[in-house]
Amino acid sequence: MLLKQIKKFLPSQEVTMKRALFPGSFDPITLGHYDIIKRGIKLFDEVVVAIGINAEKNYMFSLEERKAFIEKSFENEPKVKVVTYKGLTIDFCREIDAQFILRGLRNPADFEFEKAIAHTNRRLSKIETVFLLTAADTSYISSSIVRDVIRNNGDYTVLVPKTVVVK
Ligand code: ADP
């Protein structure tokens, strides 16, 4: 009702859904990713977690497993969607009408790397990248460290959501 009233007064563009794409490998999803997604849904109407398919990368978990881990973590959160994509992230943003890319920043190395990508994406499109600083208690976590812990039979469960299960 309220939305209908607002729509009357605004051009349609201004009431479109704010959708952010959160791209990554998520091999596997960690508590750091989880924190960024949780905080992202407070800022956007929808957060689309997008698992990039890169034929040249060797993954520990299959695409299906990685997708299921994230879906199960957010099964009670309708604002989170999980998809897979190939190709340029900005092209996929256009395809699903996402106006924003969401990324987490852990440290200066992340910043330098992300800065170049965000500038490039901005040069090639109108899509804005929104950065969230990682929570202090998960900023040290990376999927590659989690994979190392798993390979060496360590207790990976303290670093990932409960839905990540190694068979
Ligand atoms: P890739 O490195 O393949 O882009 P990742 O799955 O490692 O994908 O990361 C996806 C996004 O999640 C990136 O923005 C990254 O900075 C962020 N991220 C990774 N680990 C953490 C963490 N511990 N806390 C917050 N954000 C994180």
JSON list of C-alpha atoms and ligand atoms in Angstrom, two decimals:
[
{"chain": "A", "resi": 1, "resn": "MET", "atom": "CA", "xyz": [0.00, 0.00, 0.00]},
{"chain": "A", "resi": 2, "resn": "LEU", "atom": "CA", "xyz": [2.68, 2.45, 1.07]},
{"chain": "A", "resi": 3, "resn": "LEU", "atom": "CA", "xyz": [4.87, 1.39, -1.86]},
{"chain": "A", "resi": 4, "resn": "LYS", "atom": "CA", "xyz": [2.00, 2.06, -4.27]},
{"chain": "A", "resi": 5, "resn": "GLN", "atom": "CA", "xyz": [1.60, 5.55, -2.85]},
{"chain": "A", "resi": 6, "resn": "ILE", "atom": "CA", "xyz": [5.32, 6.23, -3.11]},
{"chain": "A", "resi": 7, "resn": "LYS", "atom": "CA", "xyz": [5.44, 4.91, -6.69]},
{"chain": "A", "resi": 8, "resn": "LYS", "atom": "CA", "xyz": [2.85, 7.47, -7.74]},
{"chain": "A", "resi": 9, "resn": "PHE", "atom": "CA", "xyz": [5.24, 10.26, -6.88]},
{"chain": "A", "resi": 10, "resn": "LEU", "atom": "CA", "xyz": [8.57, 8.86, -7.99]},
{"chain": "A", "resi": 11, "resn": "PRO", "atom": "CA", "xyz": [9.85, 7.88, -11.41]},
{"chain": "A", "resi": 12, "resn": "SER", "atom": "CA", "xyz": [9.90, 4.04, -11.50]},
{"chain": "A", "resi": 13, "resn": "GLN", "atom": "CA", "xyz": [13.73, 3.89, -11.48]},
{"chain": "A", "resi": 14, "resn": "GLU", "atom": "CA", "xyz": [13.90, 5.28, -7.96]},
{"chain": "A", "resi": 15, "resn": "VAL", "atom": "CA", "xyz": [11.89, 2.49, -6.38]},
{"chain": "A", "resi": 16, "resn": "THR", "atom": "CA", "xyz": [13.60, -0.45, -8.08]},
{"chain": "A", "resi": 17, "resn": "MET", "atom": "CA", "xyz": [15.07, -3.10, -5.85]},
{"chain": "A", "resi": 18, "resn": "LYS", "atom": "CA", "xyz": [18.61, -2.54, -4.57]},
{"chain": "A", "resi": 19, "resn": "ARG", "atom": "CA", "xyz": [20.35, -5.74, -5.52]},
{"chain": "A", "resi": 20, "resn": "ALA", "atom": "CA", "xyz": [24.00, -6.51, -4.73]},
{"chain": "A", "resi": 21, "resn": "LEU", "atom": "CA", "xyz": [26.10, -9.30, -6.17]},
{"chain": "A", "resi": 22, "resn": "PHE", "atom": "CA", "xyz": [28.58, -10.93, -3.76]},
{"chain": "A", "resi": 23, "resn": "PRO", "atom": "CA", "xyz": [30.96, -12.80, -6.08]},
{"chain": "A", "resi": 24, "resn": "GLY", "atom": "CA", "xyz": [33.61, -15.32, -5.08]},
{"chain": "A", "resi": 25, "resn": "SER", "atom": "CA", "xyz": [34.79, -18.90, -5.17]},
{"chain": "A", "resi": 26, "resn": "PHE", "atom": "CA", "xyz": [33.42, -19.86, -1.74]},
{"chain": "A", "resi": 27, "resn": "ASP", "atom": "CA", "xyz": [35.61, -22.99, -1.61]},
{"chain": "A", "resi": 28, "resn": "PRO", "atom": "CA", "xyz": [34.16, -23.28, 1.02]},
{"chain": "A", "resi": 29, "resn": "ILE", "atom": "CA", "xyz": [32.08, -20.44, 2.50]},
{"chain": "A", "resi": 30, "resn": "THR", "atom": "CA", "xyz": [33.70, -19.22, 5.77]},
{"chain": "A", "resi": 31, "resn": "LEU", "atom": "CA", "xyz": [32.45, -17.30, 8.79]},
{"chain": "A", "resi": 32, "resn": "GLY", "atom": "CA", "xyz": [34.05, -14.24, 7.16]},
{"chain": "A", "resi": 33, "resn": "HIS", "atom": "CA", "xyz": [31.84, -14.55, 4.06]},
{"chain": "A", "resi": 34, "resn": "TYR", "atom": "CA", "xyz": [28.86, -15.29, 6.31]},
{"chain": "A", "resi": 35, "resn": "ASP", "atom": "CA", "xyz": [29.43, -12.05, 8.24]},
{"chain": "A", "resi": 36, "resn": "ILE", "atom": "CA", "xyz": [29.63, -9.96, 5.05]},
{"chain": "A", "resi": 37, "resn": "ILE", "atom": "CA", "xyz": [26.38, -11.48, 3.67]},
{"chain": "A", "resi": 38, "resn": "LYS", "atom": "CA", "xyz": [24.54, -10.95, 6.97]},
{"chain": "A", "resi": 39, "resn": "ARG", "atom": "CA", "xyz": [25.61, -7.31, 7.07]},
{"chain": "A", "resi": 40, "resn": "GLY", "atom": "CA", "xyz": [24.94, -6.91, 3.33]},
{"chain": "A", "resi": 41, "resn": "ILE", "atom": "CA", "xyz": [21.25, -7.75, 3.71]},
{"chain": "A", "resi": 42, "resn": "LYS", "atom": "CA", "xyz": [20.87, -4.82, 6.07]},
{"chain": "A", "resi": 43, "resn": "LEU", "atom": "CA", "xyz": [22.07, -2.51, 3.29]},
{"chain": "A", "resi": 44, "resn": "PHE", "atom": "CA", "xyz": [20.40, -4.07, 0.22]},
{"chain": "A", "resi": 45, "resn": "ASP", "atom": "CA", "xyz": [16.98, -5.48, -0.63]},
{"chain": "A", "resi": 46, "resn": "GLU", "atom": "CA", "xyz": [18.64, -8.60, -2.00]},
{"chain": "A", "resi": 47, "resn": "VAL", "atom": "CA", "xyz": [22.14, -10.10, -1.87]},
{"chain": "A", "resi": 48, "resn": "VAL", "atom": "CA", "xyz": [22.92, -12.54, -4.67]},
{"chain": "A", "resi": 49, "resn": "VAL", "atom": "CA", "xyz": [25.83, -14.76, -3.70]},
{"chain": "A", "resi": 50, "resn": "ALA", "atom": "CA", "xyz": [27.42, -15.63, -7.04]},
{"chain": "A", "resi": 51, "resn": "ILE", "atom": "CA", "xyz": [29.85, -18.50, -7.35]},
{"chain": "A", "resi": 52, "resn": "GLY", "atom": "CA", "xyz": [32.16, -17.82, -10.29]},
{"chain": "A", "resi": 53, "resn": "ILE", "atom": "CA", "xyz": [32.95, -20.79, -12.49]},
{"chain": "A", "resi": 54, "resn": "ASN", "atom": "CA", "xyz": [36.60, -20.81, -13.53]},
{"chain": "A", "resi": 55, "resn": "ALA", "atom": "CA", "xyz": [37.62, -23.87, -15.53]},
{"chain": "A", "resi": 56, "resn": "GLU", "atom": "CA", "xyz": [41.30, -23.28, -14.76]},
{"chain": "A", "resi": 57, "resn": "LYS", "atom": "CA", "xyz": [40.93, -23.45, -10.97]},
{"chain": "A", "resi": 58, "resn": "ASN", "atom": "CA", "xyz": [41.14, -26.68, -9.00]},
{"chain": "A", "resi": 59, "resn": "TYR", "atom": "CA", "xyz": [38.52, -26.65, -6.26]},
{"chain": "A", "resi": 60, "resn": "MET", "atom": "CA", "xyz": [38.35, -28.74, -3.09]},
{"chain": "A", "resi": 61, "resn": "PHE", "atom": "CA", "xyz": [34.54, -28.75, -3.12]},
{"chain": "A", "resi": 62, "resn": "SER", "atom": "CA", "xyz": [32.36, -29.29, -6.18]},
{"chain": "A", "resi": 63, "resn": "LEU", "atom": "CA", "xyz": [30.17, -26.49, -7.45]},
{"chain": "A", "resi": 64, "resn": "GLU", "atom": "CA", "xyz": [27.09, -28.32, -6.13]},
{"chain": "A", "resi": 65, "resn": "GLU", "atom": "CA", "xyz": [28.63, -28.70, -2.67]},
{"chain": "A", "resi": 66, "resn": "ARG", "atom": "CA", "xyz": [29.72, -25.06, -2.50]},
{"chain": "A", "resi": 67, "resn": "LYS", "atom": "CA", "xyz": [26.25, -23.92, -3.57]},
{"chain": "A", "resi": 68, "resn": "ALA", "atom": "CA", "xyz": [24.48, -26.22, -1.08]},
{"chain": "A", "resi": 69, "resn": "PHE", "atom": "CA", "xyz": [26.67, -25.05, 1.85]},
{"chain": "A", "resi": 70, "resn": "ILE", "atom": "CA", "xyz": [25.65, -21.42, 1.19]},
{"chain": "A", "resi": 71, "resn": "GLU", "atom": "CA", "xyz": [21.99, -22.20, 0.49]},
{"chain": "A", "resi": 72, "resn": "LYS", "atom": "CA", "xyz": [21.67, -24.17, 3.72]},
{"chain": "A", "resi": 73, "resn": "SER", "atom": "CA", "xyz": [23.35, -21.39, 5.72]},
{"chain": "A", "resi": 74, "resn": "PHE", "atom": "CA", "xyz": [20.71, -18.93, 4.52]},
{"chain": "A", "resi": 75, "resn": "GLU", "atom": "CA", "xyz": [17.68, -21.17, 4.11]},
{"chain": "A", "resi": 76, "resn": "ASN", "atom": "CA", "xyz": [15.65, -18.94, 6.42]},
{"chain": "A", "resi": 77, "resn": "GLU", "atom": "CA", "xyz": [16.77, -15.71, 4.79]},
{"chain": "A", "resi": 78, "resn": "PRO", "atom": "CA", "xyz": [14.65, -14.87, 1.72]},
{"chain": "A", "resi": 79, "resn": "LYS", "atom": "CA", "xyz": [16.83, -11.86, 0.87]},
{"chain": "A", "resi": 80, "resn": "VAL", "atom": "CA", "xyz": [19.78, -14.12, 0.01]},
{"chain": "A", "resi": 81, "resn": "LYS", "atom": "CA", "xyz": [19.93, -15.94, -3.34]},
{"chain": "A", "resi": 82, "resn": "VAL", "atom": "CA", "xyz": [22.71, -18.26, -4.50]},
{"chain": "A", "resi": 83, "resn": "VAL", "atom": "CA", "xyz": [23.65, -18.60, -8.16]},
{"chain": "A", "resi": 84, "resn": "THR", "atom": "CA", "xyz": [26.58, -19.64, -10.34]},
{"chain": "A", "resi": 85, "resn": "TYR", "atom": "CA", "xyz": [27.98, -17.64, -13.23]},
{"chain": "A", "resi": 86, "resn": "LYS", "atom": "CA", "xyz": [30.60, -17.63, -15.95]},
{"chain": "A", "resi": 87, "resn": "GLY", "atom": "CA", "xyz": [32.37, -14.71, -17.57]},
{"chain": "A", "resi": 88, "resn": "LEU", "atom": "CA", "xyz": [32.77, -11.12, -16.49]},
{"chain": "A", "resi": 89, "resn": "THR", "atom": "CA", "xyz": [31.19, -10.19, -13.16]},
{"chain": "A", "resi": 90, "resn": "ILE", "atom": "CA", "xyz": [29.84, -6.89, -14.54]},
{"chain": "A", "resi": 91, "resn": "ASP", "atom": "CA", "xyz": [28.15, -8.69, -17.43]},
{"chain": "A", "resi": 92, "resn": "PHE", "atom": "CA", "xyz": [26.43, -10.98, -14.98]},
{"chain": "A", "resi": 93, "resn": "CYS", "atom": "CA", "xyz": [25.40, -7.97, -12.84]},
{"chain": "A", "resi": 94, "resn": "ARG", "atom": "CA", "xyz": [23.71, -6.47, -15.90]},
{"chain": "A", "resi": 95, "resn": "GLU", "atom": "CA", "xyz": [22.02, -9.79, -16.67]},
{"chain": "A", "resi": 96, "resn": "ILE", "atom": "CA", "xyz": [20.38, -10.03, -13.24]},
{"chain": "A", "resi": 97, "resn": "ASP", "atom": "CA", "xyz": [19.96, -6.29, -12.78]},
{"chain": "A", "resi": 98, "resn": "ALA", "atom": "CA", "xyz": [22.34, -5.93, -9.82]},
{"chain": "A", "resi": 99, "resn": "GLN", "atom": "CA", "xyz": [23.48, -2.33, -9.42]},
{"chain": "A", "resi": 100, "resn": "PHE", "atom": "CA", "xyz": [26.14, -3.11, -6.81]},
{"chain": "A", "resi": 101, "resn": "ILE", "atom": "CA", "xyz": [29.02, -5.50, -6.22]},
{"chain": "A", "resi": 102, "resn": "LEU", "atom": "CA", "xyz": [29.64, -6.33, -2.56]},
{"chain": "A", "resi": 103, "resn": "ARG", "atom": "CA", "xyz": [33.16, -7.24, -1.40]},
{"chain": "A", "resi": 104, "resn": "GLY", "atom": "CA", "xyz": [34.85, -7.79, 1.94]},
{"chain": "A", "resi": 105, "resn": "LEU", "atom": "CA", "xyz": [38.15, -6.15, 2.86]},
{"chain": "A", "resi": 106, "resn": "ARG", "atom": "CA", "xyz": [40.39, -7.98, 5.29]},
{"chain": "A", "resi": 107, "resn": "ASN", "atom": "CA", "xyz": [43.73, -6.21, 5.00]},
{"chain": "A", "resi": 108, "resn": "PRO", "atom": "CA", "xyz": [45.85, -3.86, 2.84]},
{"chain": "A", "resi": 109, "resn": "ALA", "atom": "CA", "xyz": [46.56, -6.65, 0.34]},
{"chain": "A", "resi": 110, "resn": "ASP", "atom": "CA", "xyz": [42.82, -7.14, -0.22]},
{"chain": "A", "resi": 111, "resn": "PHE", "atom": "CA", "xyz": [42.47, -3.38, -0.63]},
{"chain": "A", "resi": 112, "resn": "GLU", "atom": "CA", "xyz": [45.16, -3.07, -3.32]},
{"chain": "A", "resi": 113, "resn": "PHE", "atom": "CA", "xyz": [43.77, -6.02, -5.24]},
{"chain": "A", "resi": 114, "resn": "GLU", "atom": "CA", "xyz": [40.15, -4.94, -4.93]},
{"chain": "A", "resi": 115, "resn": "LYS", "atom": "CA", "xyz": [40.92, -1.33, -5.81]},
{"chain": "A", "resi": 116, "resn": "ALA", "atom": "CA", "xyz": [42.20, -2.27, -9.27]},
{"chain": "A", "resi": 117, "resn": "ILE", "atom": "CA", "xyz": [39.21, -4.52, -9.95]},
{"chain": "A", "resi": 118, "resn": "ALA", "atom": "CA", "xyz": [36.69, -1.94, -8.72]},
{"chain": "A", "resi": 119, "resn": "HIS", "atom": "CA", "xyz": [38.27, 0.81, -10.87]},
{"chain": "A", "resi": 120, "resn": "THR", "atom": "CA", "xyz": [38.22, -1.48, -13.89]},
{"chain": "A", "resi": 121, "resn": "ASN", "atom": "CA", "xyz": [34.60, -2.44, -13.32]},
{"chain": "A", "resi": 122, "resn": "ARG", "atom": "CA", "xyz": [33.67, 1.22, -12.92]},
{"chain": "A", "resi": 123, "resn": "ARG", "atom": "CA", "xyz": [35.48, 2.06, -16.16]},
{"chain": "A", "resi": 124, "resn": "LEU", "atom": "CA", "xyz": [33.56, -0.66, -18.00]},
{"chain": "A", "resi": 125, "resn": "SER", "atom": "CA", "xyz": [30.16, -0.13, -16.39]},
{"chain": "A", "resi": 126, "resn": "LYS", "atom": "CA", "xyz": [28.13, 1.99, -14.01]},
{"chain": "A", "resi": 127, "resn": "ILE", "atom": "CA", "xyz": [28.17, -0.68, -11.33]},
{"chain": "A", "resi": 128, "resn": "GLU", "atom": "CA", "xyz": [29.38, 0.52, -7.93]},
{"chain": "A", "resi": 129, "resn": "THR", "atom": "CA", "xyz": [31.47, -1.71, -5.68]},
{"chain": "A", "resi": 130, "resn": "VAL", "atom": "CA", "xyz": [30.60, -1.46, -2.00]},
{"chain": "A", "resi": 131, "resn": "PHE", "atom": "CA", "xyz": [33.26, -2.61, 0.47]},
{"chain": "A", "resi": 132, "resn": "LEU", "atom": "CA", "xyz": [32.62, -3.78, 4.00]},
{"chain": "A", "resi": 133, "resn": "LEU", "atom": "CA", "xyz": [35.49, -4.08, 6.45]},
{"chain": "A", "resi": 134, "resn": "THR", "atom": "CA", "xyz": [35.53, -7.57, 7.82]},
{"chain": "A", "resi": 135, "resn": "ALA", "atom": "CA", "xyz": [34.55, -8.19, 11.43]},
{"chain": "A", "resi": 136, "resn": "ALA", "atom": "CA", "xyz": [37.66, -8.23, 13.66]},
{"chain": "A", "resi": 137, "resn": "ASP", "atom": "CA", "xyz": [37.01, -11.79, 14.84]},
{"chain": "A", "resi": 138, "resn": "THR", "atom": "CA", "xyz": [36.81, -13.28, 11.33]},
{"chain": "A", "resi": 139, "resn": "SER", "atom": "CA", "xyz": [39.26, -11.09, 9.42]},
{"chain": "A", "resi": 140, "resn": "TYR", "atom": "CA", "xyz": [42.05, -13.69, 9.57]},
{"chain": "A", "resi": 141, "resn": "ILE", "atom": "CA", "xyz": [39.94, -16.41, 7.96]},
{"chain": "A", "resi": 142, "resn": "SER", "atom": "CA", "xyz": [40.39, -17.35, 4.31]},
{"chain": "A", "resi": 143, "resn": "SER", "atom": "CA", "xyz": [39.02, -20.27, 2.32]},
{"chain": "A", "resi": 144, "resn": "SER", "atom": "CA", "xyz": [42.61, -21.34, 1.52]},
{"chain": "A", "resi": 145, "resn": "ILE", "atom": "CA", "xyz": [43.50, -21.59, 5.24]},
{"chain": "A", "resi": 146, "resn": "VAL", "atom": "CA", "xyz": [40.29, -23.56, 5.83]},
{"chain": "A", "resi": 147, "resn": "ARG", "atom": "CA", "xyz": [41.28, -25.97, 3.03]},
{"chain": "A", "resi": 148, "resn": "ASP", "atom": "CA", "xyz": [44.73, -26.38, 4.60]},
{"chain": "A", "resi": 149, "resn": "VAL", "atom": "CA", "xyz": [43.18, -27.18, 7.98]},
{"chain": "A", "resi": 150, "resn": "ILE", "atom": "CA", "xyz": [40.87, -29.74, 6.33]},
{"chain": "A", "resi": 151, "resn": "ARG", "atom": "CA", "xyz": [43.72, -31.38, 4.40]},
{"chain": "A", "resi": 152, "resn": "ASN", "atom": "CA", "xyz": [45.64, -31.79, 7.64]},
{"chain": "A", "resi": 153, "resn": "ASN", "atom": "CA", "xyz": [42.68, -33.10, 9.65]},
{"chain": "A", "resi": 154, "resn": "GLY", "atom": "CA", "xyz": [42.35, -30.03, 11.86]},
{"chain": "A", "resi": 155, "resn": "ASP", "atom": "CA", "xyz": [39.14, -28.73, 13.41]},
{"chain": "A", "resi": 156, "resn": "TYR", "atom": "CA", "xyz": [37.82, -26.63, 10.53]},
{"chain": "A", "resi": 157, "resn": "THR", "atom": "CA", "xyz": [34.36, -26.30, 12.13]},
{"chain": "A", "resi": 158, "resn": "VAL", "atom": "CA", "xyz": [35.34, -23.20, 14.14]},
{"chain": "A", "resi": 159, "resn": "LEU", "atom": "CA", "xyz": [36.09, -21.32, 10.89]},
{"chain": "A", "resi": 160, "resn": "VAL", "atom": "CA", "xyz": [33.00, -22.08, 8.79]},
{"chain": "A", "resi": 161, "resn": "PRO", "atom": "CA", "xyz": [29.19, -22.11, 9.15]},
{"chain": "A", "resi": 162, "resn": "LYS", "atom": "CA", "xyz": [27.75, -25.37, 10.54]},
{"chain": "A", "resi": 163, "resn": "THR", "atom": "CA", "xyz": [26.43, -26.28, 7.09]},
{"chain": "A", "resi": 164, "resn": "VAL", "atom": "CA", "xyz": [29.95, -26.94, 5.77]},
{"chain": "A", "resi": 165, "resn": "VAL", "atom": "CA", "xyz": [30.53, -30.64, 6.24]},
{"chain": "A", "resi": 166, "resn": "VAL", "atom": "CA", "xyz": [33.50, -32.60, 4.93]},
{"chain": "A", "resi": 167, "resn": "LYS", "atom": "CA", "xyz": [32.61, -36.15, 3.88]},
{"chain": "B", "resi": 1, "resn": "ADP", "atom": "P1", "xyz": [37.85, -14.99, -4.57]},
{"chain": "B", "resi": 1, "resn": "ADP", "atom": "O1", "xyz": [39.12, -14.82, -3.79]},
{"chain": "B", "resi": 1, "resn": "ADP", "atom": "O2", "xyz": [37.85, -16.16, -5.48]},
{"chain": "B", "resi": 1, "resn": "ADP", "atom": "O3", "xyz": [37.32, -13.72, -5.16]},
{"chain": "B", "resi": 1, "resn": "ADP", "atom": "P2", "xyz": [36.63, -15.64, -2.06]},
{"chain": "B", "resi": 1, "resn": "ADP", "atom": "O4", "xyz": [35.56, -16.67, -1.95]},
{"chain": "B", "resi": 1, "resn": "ADP", "atom": "O5", "xyz": [37.93, -15.94, -1.42]},
{"chain": "B", "resi": 1, "resn": "ADP", "atom": "O6", "xyz": [36.72, -15.40, -3.59]},
{"chain": "B", "resi": 1, "resn": "ADP", "atom": "O7", "xyz": [36.13, -14.23, -1.51]},
{"chain": "B", "resi": 1, "resn": "ADP", "atom": "C1", "xyz": [34.97, -13.59, -1.94]},
{"chain": "B", "resi": 1, "resn": "ADP", "atom": "C2", "xyz": [34.81, -12.28, -1.17]},
{"chain": "B", "resi": 1, "resn": "ADP", "atom": "O8", "xyz": [34.74, -12.54, 0.21]},
{"chain": "B", "resi": 1, "resn": "ADP", "atom": "C3", "xyz": [35.95, -11.27, -1.34]},
{"chain": "B", "resi": 1, "resn": "ADP", "atom": "O9", "xyz": [35.41, -9.97, -1.34]},
{"chain": "B", "resi": 1, "resn": "ADP", "atom": "C4", "xyz": [36.78, -11.47, -0.12]},
{"chain": "B", "resi": 1, "resn": "ADP", "atom": "O10", "xyz": [37.50, -10.29, 0.23]},
{"chain": "B", "resi": 1, "resn": "ADP", "atom": "C5", "xyz": [35.69, -11.75, 0.89]},
{"chain": "B", "resi": 1, "resn": "ADP", "atom": "N1", "xyz": [36.23, -12.49, 2.02]},
{"chain": "B", "resi": 1, "resn": "ADP", "atom": "C6", "xyz": [37.02, -13.57, 2.00]},
{"chain": "B", "resi": 1, "resn": "ADP", "atom": "N2", "xyz": [37.33, -13.97, 3.25]},
{"chain": "B", "resi": 1, "resn": "ADP", "atom": "C7", "xyz": [36.74, -13.09, 4.09]},
{"chain": "B", "resi": 1, "resn": "ADP", "atom": "C8", "xyz": [36.71, -12.93, 5.51]},
{"chain": "B", "resi": 1, "resn": "ADP", "atom": "N3", "xyz": [37.37, -13.73, 6.35]},
{"chain": "B", "resi": 1, "resn": "ADP", "atom": "N4", "xyz": [35.98, -11.92, 6.02]},
{"chain": "B", "resi": 1, "resn": "ADP", "atom": "C9", "xyz": [35.29, -11.12, 5.18]},
{"chain": "B", "resi": 1, "resn": "ADP", "atom": "N5", "xyz": [35.32, -11.18, 3.85]},
{"chain": "B", "resi": 1, "resn": "ADP", "atom": "C10", "xyz": [36.01, -12.16, 3.30]}
]
